[in-house]
């Protein structure tokens, strides 16, 4: 199978250049479960988009320090592409910025996180269990780093995961799945990012993040679940949509 990774990360700092790019991170994540799958990375944050997204078996949208509400031309173009993929029922997975962009493109709302910055290891209650997520634990641990969130889900979206008072993952039909958090981040990277953002996030958030990083996350199980999602969505593509409301 061949996938398009739509890379939205606008960070071009010295820190970013010392670490793998998001395209590499997502490729490594999925190839933990399906080493034979191939990925083409498009820097959509620079206006580079696939000529024909329908060529691919599916697509992934990465995280970014940019805001989906920025009004930047490349963000507007990405929202259009998301609507195109949705109309095609092309299998699509979005993480963090990707999660928020999919929600915004399809009629949801994005806002500032009421409780402020979330950073570090997060615990997310699995509130739906599609077949592809059958091996995930009831509480899914994923690294996270965000200050915005999906306040209102798009019409027809079903919550997948939740944390505190908001949804941290959702599904639409059998062709879209999202995570507010970062299944692609390794422990080494989140530790480095925590130090990089220490002054920006403040001492309280930094201390909570450091404490949370003492425990592992469910990355291998998430890699397998996302791979199964793409397999199931690809198998169902082209079948009539479920007519239930």
Short mmCIF file of C-alpha atoms in Angstrom, two decimals:
data_model
loop_
_atom_site.label_atom_id
_atom_site.label_comp_id
_atom_site.label_asym_id
_atom_site.label_seq_id
_atom_site.Cartn_x
_atom_site.Cartn_y
_atom_site.Cartn_z
CA UNK A 1 0.00 0.00 0.00
CA UNK A 2 1.12 3.56 -0.67
CA UNK A 3 0.18 6.63 1.35
CA UNK A 4 0.54 10.40 1.23
CA UNK A 5 1.83 12.08 4.39
CA UNK A 6 0.68 15.71 4.44
CA UNK A 7 3.35 17.40 6.55
CA UNK A 8 2.07 20.53 8.32
CA UNK A 9 4.87 21.16 10.83
CA UNK A 10 6.09 24.74 10.31
CA UNK A 11 8.98 24.52 12.80
CA UNK A 12 12.25 25.25 10.99
CA UNK A 13 14.27 25.97 14.13
CA UNK A 14 17.69 24.53 14.94
CA UNK A 15 15.90 22.12 17.29
CA UNK A 16 13.70 20.84 14.45
CA UNK A 17 16.73 20.26 12.23
CA UNK A 18 18.41 18.15 14.93
CA UNK A 19 15.53 15.65 14.93
CA UNK A 20 13.68 13.55 12.35
CA UNK A 21 11.02 15.42 10.39
CA UNK A 22 7.38 14.49 10.90
CA UNK A 23 7.28 12.61 7.61
CA UNK A 24 10.01 10.32 8.92
CA UNK A 25 8.28 9.93 12.29
CA UNK A 26 4.96 8.85 10.78
CA UNK A 27 6.67 6.50 8.34
CA UNK A 28 8.59 4.89 11.22
CA UNK A 29 5.38 4.61 13.26
CA UNK A 30 3.35 2.75 10.63
CA UNK A 31 6.30 0.65 9.49
CA UNK A 32 6.55 -0.70 13.05
CA UNK A 33 3.42 -2.65 12.10
CA UNK A 34 3.60 -2.77 8.27
CA UNK A 35 7.25 -2.46 7.18
CA UNK A 36 6.40 -3.01 3.52
CA UNK A 37 4.09 0.02 3.21
CA UNK A 38 5.42 3.10 1.40
CA UNK A 39 4.93 6.81 2.08
CA UNK A 40 5.33 9.95 -0.01
CA UNK A 41 5.76 13.09 2.09
CA UNK A 42 4.34 16.44 0.93
CA UNK A 43 5.31 19.65 2.72
CA UNK A 44 1.84 21.15 2.52
CA UNK A 45 2.95 23.88 4.92
CA UNK A 46 5.06 25.11 1.99
CA UNK A 47 2.16 24.78 -0.45
CA UNK A 48 3.32 21.42 -1.83
CA UNK A 49 0.31 19.14 -2.34
CA UNK A 50 -0.22 15.88 -4.25
CA UNK A 51 -1.36 16.44 -7.82
CA UNK A 52 -3.89 13.62 -7.42
CA UNK A 53 -4.66 12.56 -3.86
CA UNK A 54 -6.86 9.77 -5.25
CA UNK A 55 -3.71 7.99 -6.45
CA UNK A 56 -3.03 6.92 -2.86
CA UNK A 57 -4.49 4.19 -0.68
CA UNK A 58 -4.84 6.74 2.10
CA UNK A 59 -3.35 9.83 3.70
CA UNK A 60 -2.09 11.10 7.05
CA UNK A 61 -2.01 14.68 8.30
CA UNK A 62 0.69 15.51 10.85
CA UNK A 63 0.88 17.86 13.82
CA UNK A 64 2.14 21.43 13.74
CA UNK A 65 2.75 24.46 15.98
CA UNK A 66 0.64 26.40 13.44
CA UNK A 67 -3.04 27.01 14.12
CA UNK A 68 -5.79 25.61 11.93
CA UNK A 69 -7.52 28.96 12.48
CA UNK A 70 -4.65 31.05 11.10
CA UNK A 71 -6.23 31.69 7.73
CA UNK A 72 -2.92 30.92 6.00
CA UNK A 73 -3.39 30.05 2.30
CA UNK A 74 -1.87 26.59 2.71
CA UNK A 75 -4.26 25.85 5.59
CA UNK A 76 -7.25 26.88 3.48
CA UNK A 77 -6.00 24.64 0.67
CA UNK A 78 -5.54 21.74 3.10
CA UNK A 79 -9.11 22.13 4.35
CA UNK A 80 -10.31 21.91 0.75
CA UNK A 81 -8.26 18.74 0.20
CA UNK A 82 -9.72 17.21 3.37
CA UNK A 83 -13.23 17.87 2.06
CA UNK A 84 -12.20 16.28 -1.24
CA UNK A 85 -10.85 13.18 0.55
CA UNK A 86 -14.01 12.93 2.63
CA UNK A 87 -16.17 13.05 -0.51
CA UNK A 88 -14.02 10.29 -2.04
CA UNK A 89 -14.11 8.28 1.20
CA UNK A 90 -10.32 8.10 0.97
CA UNK A 91 -8.89 6.63 4.19
CA UNK A 92 -7.55 9.52 6.27
CA UNK A 93 -5.84 9.72 9.67
CA UNK A 94 -5.03 13.00 11.38
CA UNK A 95 -2.95 13.71 14.50
CA UNK A 96 -2.98 16.94 16.57
CA UNK A 97 -3.12 19.69 13.90
CA UNK A 98 -4.45 17.01 11.54
CA UNK A 99 -7.20 16.09 14.03
CA UNK A 100 -8.20 19.74 14.35
CA UNK A 101 -7.97 20.43 10.60
CA UNK A 102 -10.25 17.53 9.75
CA UNK A 103 -12.79 18.70 12.32
CA UNK A 104 -12.66 22.30 11.06
CA UNK A 105 -12.87 21.32 7.38
CA UNK A 106 -15.98 19.22 7.96
CA UNK A 107 -17.95 21.67 10.07
CA UNK A 108 -16.53 21.29 13.59
CA UNK A 109 -15.07 24.04 15.78
CA UNK A 110 -11.55 24.53 17.15
CA UNK A 111 -10.76 26.73 20.15
CA UNK A 112 -8.10 27.43 22.79
CA UNK A 113 -7.86 24.69 25.40
CA UNK A 114 -9.67 26.00 28.51
CA UNK A 115 -7.20 24.47 30.97
CA UNK A 116 -4.14 25.69 29.13
CA UNK A 117 -1.21 23.74 27.76
CA UNK A 118 -1.20 19.93 27.71
CA UNK A 119 2.25 18.41 27.30
CA UNK A 120 3.74 15.01 28.06
CA UNK A 121 2.19 11.58 28.48
CA UNK A 122 -1.61 11.70 28.28
CA UNK A 123 -4.19 9.07 29.24
CA UNK A 124 -7.22 8.81 26.98
CA UNK A 125 -10.35 6.79 27.65
CA UNK A 126 -11.31 4.64 24.67
CA UNK A 127 -15.02 5.38 24.24
CA UNK A 128 -15.58 3.42 21.01
CA UNK A 129 -14.01 0.15 19.90
CA UNK A 130 -14.15 -0.45 16.16
CA UNK A 131 -12.69 -3.76 15.03
CA UNK A 132 -9.39 -2.15 14.09
CA UNK A 133 -8.98 -0.86 17.66
CA UNK A 134 -9.82 -4.19 19.30
CA UNK A 135 -6.36 -4.64 20.83
CA UNK A 136 -6.05 -1.15 22.31
CA UNK A 137 -6.33 -0.87 26.11
CA UNK A 138 -9.32 0.83 27.73
CA UNK A 139 -7.06 3.75 28.64
CA UNK A 140 -4.69 4.64 25.81
CA UNK A 141 -1.43 6.41 26.67
CA UNK A 142 -0.07 8.79 24.01
CA UNK A 143 2.40 11.68 24.08
CA UNK A 144 0.74 15.05 23.57
CA UNK A 145 1.59 18.73 23.18
CA UNK A 146 -1.16 21.23 22.35
CA UNK A 147 -2.91 24.44 23.39
CA UNK A 148 -5.88 24.20 21.01
CA UNK A 149 -8.57 21.52 20.80
CA UNK A 150 -11.69 20.44 18.93
CA UNK A 151 -14.52 22.11 20.82
CA UNK A 152 -17.33 20.82 18.59
CA UNK A 153 -17.18 17.66 16.49
CA UNK A 154 -18.28 17.71 12.84
CA UNK A 155 -21.74 16.40 12.04
CA UNK A 156 -21.70 12.61 11.86
CA UNK A 157 -18.49 12.24 13.86
CA UNK A 158 -18.33 9.60 16.59
CA UNK A 159 -15.99 10.09 19.57
CA UNK A 160 -13.15 7.56 19.70
CA UNK A 161 -11.14 8.76 22.72
CA UNK A 162 -11.70 11.33 25.43
CA UNK A 163 -9.71 13.03 28.17
CA UNK A 164 -11.05 15.27 30.93
CA UNK A 165 -13.86 17.28 29.36
CA UNK A 166 -13.07 17.00 25.65
CA UNK A 167 -12.83 14.49 22.82
CA UNK A 168 -9.27 13.52 21.88
CA UNK A 169 -10.07 11.37 18.87
CA UNK A 170 -13.03 10.79 16.58
CA UNK A 171 -14.19 8.76 13.59
CA UNK A 172 -16.36 9.62 10.60
CA UNK A 173 -17.79 6.64 8.79
CA UNK A 174 -15.16 3.97 8.31
CA UNK A 175 -12.74 6.21 6.40
CA UNK A 176 -11.63 8.91 8.89
CA UNK A 177 -9.93 8.50 12.27
CA UNK A 178 -8.11 11.08 14.37
CA UNK A 179 -6.04 11.61 17.51
CA UNK A 180 -5.47 14.93 19.27
CA UNK A 181 -2.20 13.49 20.50
CA UNK A 182 1.00 12.22 18.84
CA UNK A 183 1.34 8.46 18.30
CA UNK A 184 4.42 9.15 16.16
CA UNK A 185 6.50 10.72 18.96
CA UNK A 186 9.20 8.60 20.57
CA UNK A 187 10.23 8.90 24.21
CA UNK A 188 13.56 10.45 23.21
CA UNK A 189 11.84 13.09 21.10
CA UNK A 190 9.18 14.11 23.66
CA UNK A 191 11.91 14.43 26.31
CA UNK A 192 13.94 16.69 24.01
CA UNK A 193 10.84 18.70 23.09
CA UNK A 194 9.97 19.14 26.76
CA UNK A 195 13.36 20.70 27.42
CA UNK A 196 13.09 22.86 24.28
CA UNK A 197 9.70 24.24 25.39
CA UNK A 198 10.52 24.51 29.09
CA UNK A 199 10.49 28.31 29.28
CA UNK A 200 7.51 28.63 26.96
CA UNK A 201 5.28 26.20 28.87
CA UNK A 202 6.16 27.45 32.36
CA UNK A 203 7.33 25.63 35.51
CA UNK A 204 4.03 23.93 36.44
CA UNK A 205 3.38 22.40 33.03
CA UNK A 206 7.06 21.44 32.76
CA UNK A 207 7.00 19.67 36.14
CA UNK A 208 3.83 17.75 35.24
CA UNK A 209 5.31 16.78 31.89
CA UNK A 210 8.55 15.54 33.45
CA UNK A 211 6.64 13.41 35.96
CA UNK A 212 4.40 11.94 33.24
CA UNK A 213 7.36 10.85 31.11
CA UNK A 214 8.45 8.28 33.69
CA UNK A 215 5.86 5.87 32.24
CA UNK A 216 5.71 4.39 28.75
CA UNK A 217 3.03 4.93 26.12
CA UNK A 218 1.14 2.49 23.89
CA UNK A 219 3.01 3.26 20.66
CA UNK A 220 3.30 -0.31 19.25
CA UNK A 221 -0.41 -0.96 19.86
CA UNK A 222 -1.29 2.38 18.25
CA UNK A 223 0.86 1.60 15.20
CA UNK A 224 -0.99 -1.69 14.74
CA UNK A 225 -4.39 -0.07 15.26
CA UNK A 226 -3.73 2.69 12.70
CA UNK A 227 -2.48 0.12 10.18
CA UNK A 228 -5.64 -1.94 10.73
CA UNK A 229 -7.73 1.21 10.32
CA UNK A 230 -6.22 1.82 6.89
CA UNK A 231 -6.68 -1.81 5.89
CA UNK A 232 -10.34 -1.83 6.95
CA UNK A 233 -11.06 1.56 5.36
CA UNK A 234 -9.42 0.48 2.09
CA UNK A 235 -11.44 -2.74 2.03
CA UNK A 236 -14.68 -0.82 2.56
CA UNK A 237 -13.91 1.94 0.09
CA UNK A 238 -16.41 2.08 -2.74
CA UNK A 239 -19.13 0.29 -0.80
CA UNK A 240 -22.38 2.21 -0.21
CA UNK A 241 -22.25 4.47 2.83
CA UNK A 242 -24.25 3.49 5.89
CA UNK A 243 -27.68 5.09 5.39
CA UNK A 244 -28.34 5.42 9.13
CA UNK A 245 -28.29 9.02 10.46
#
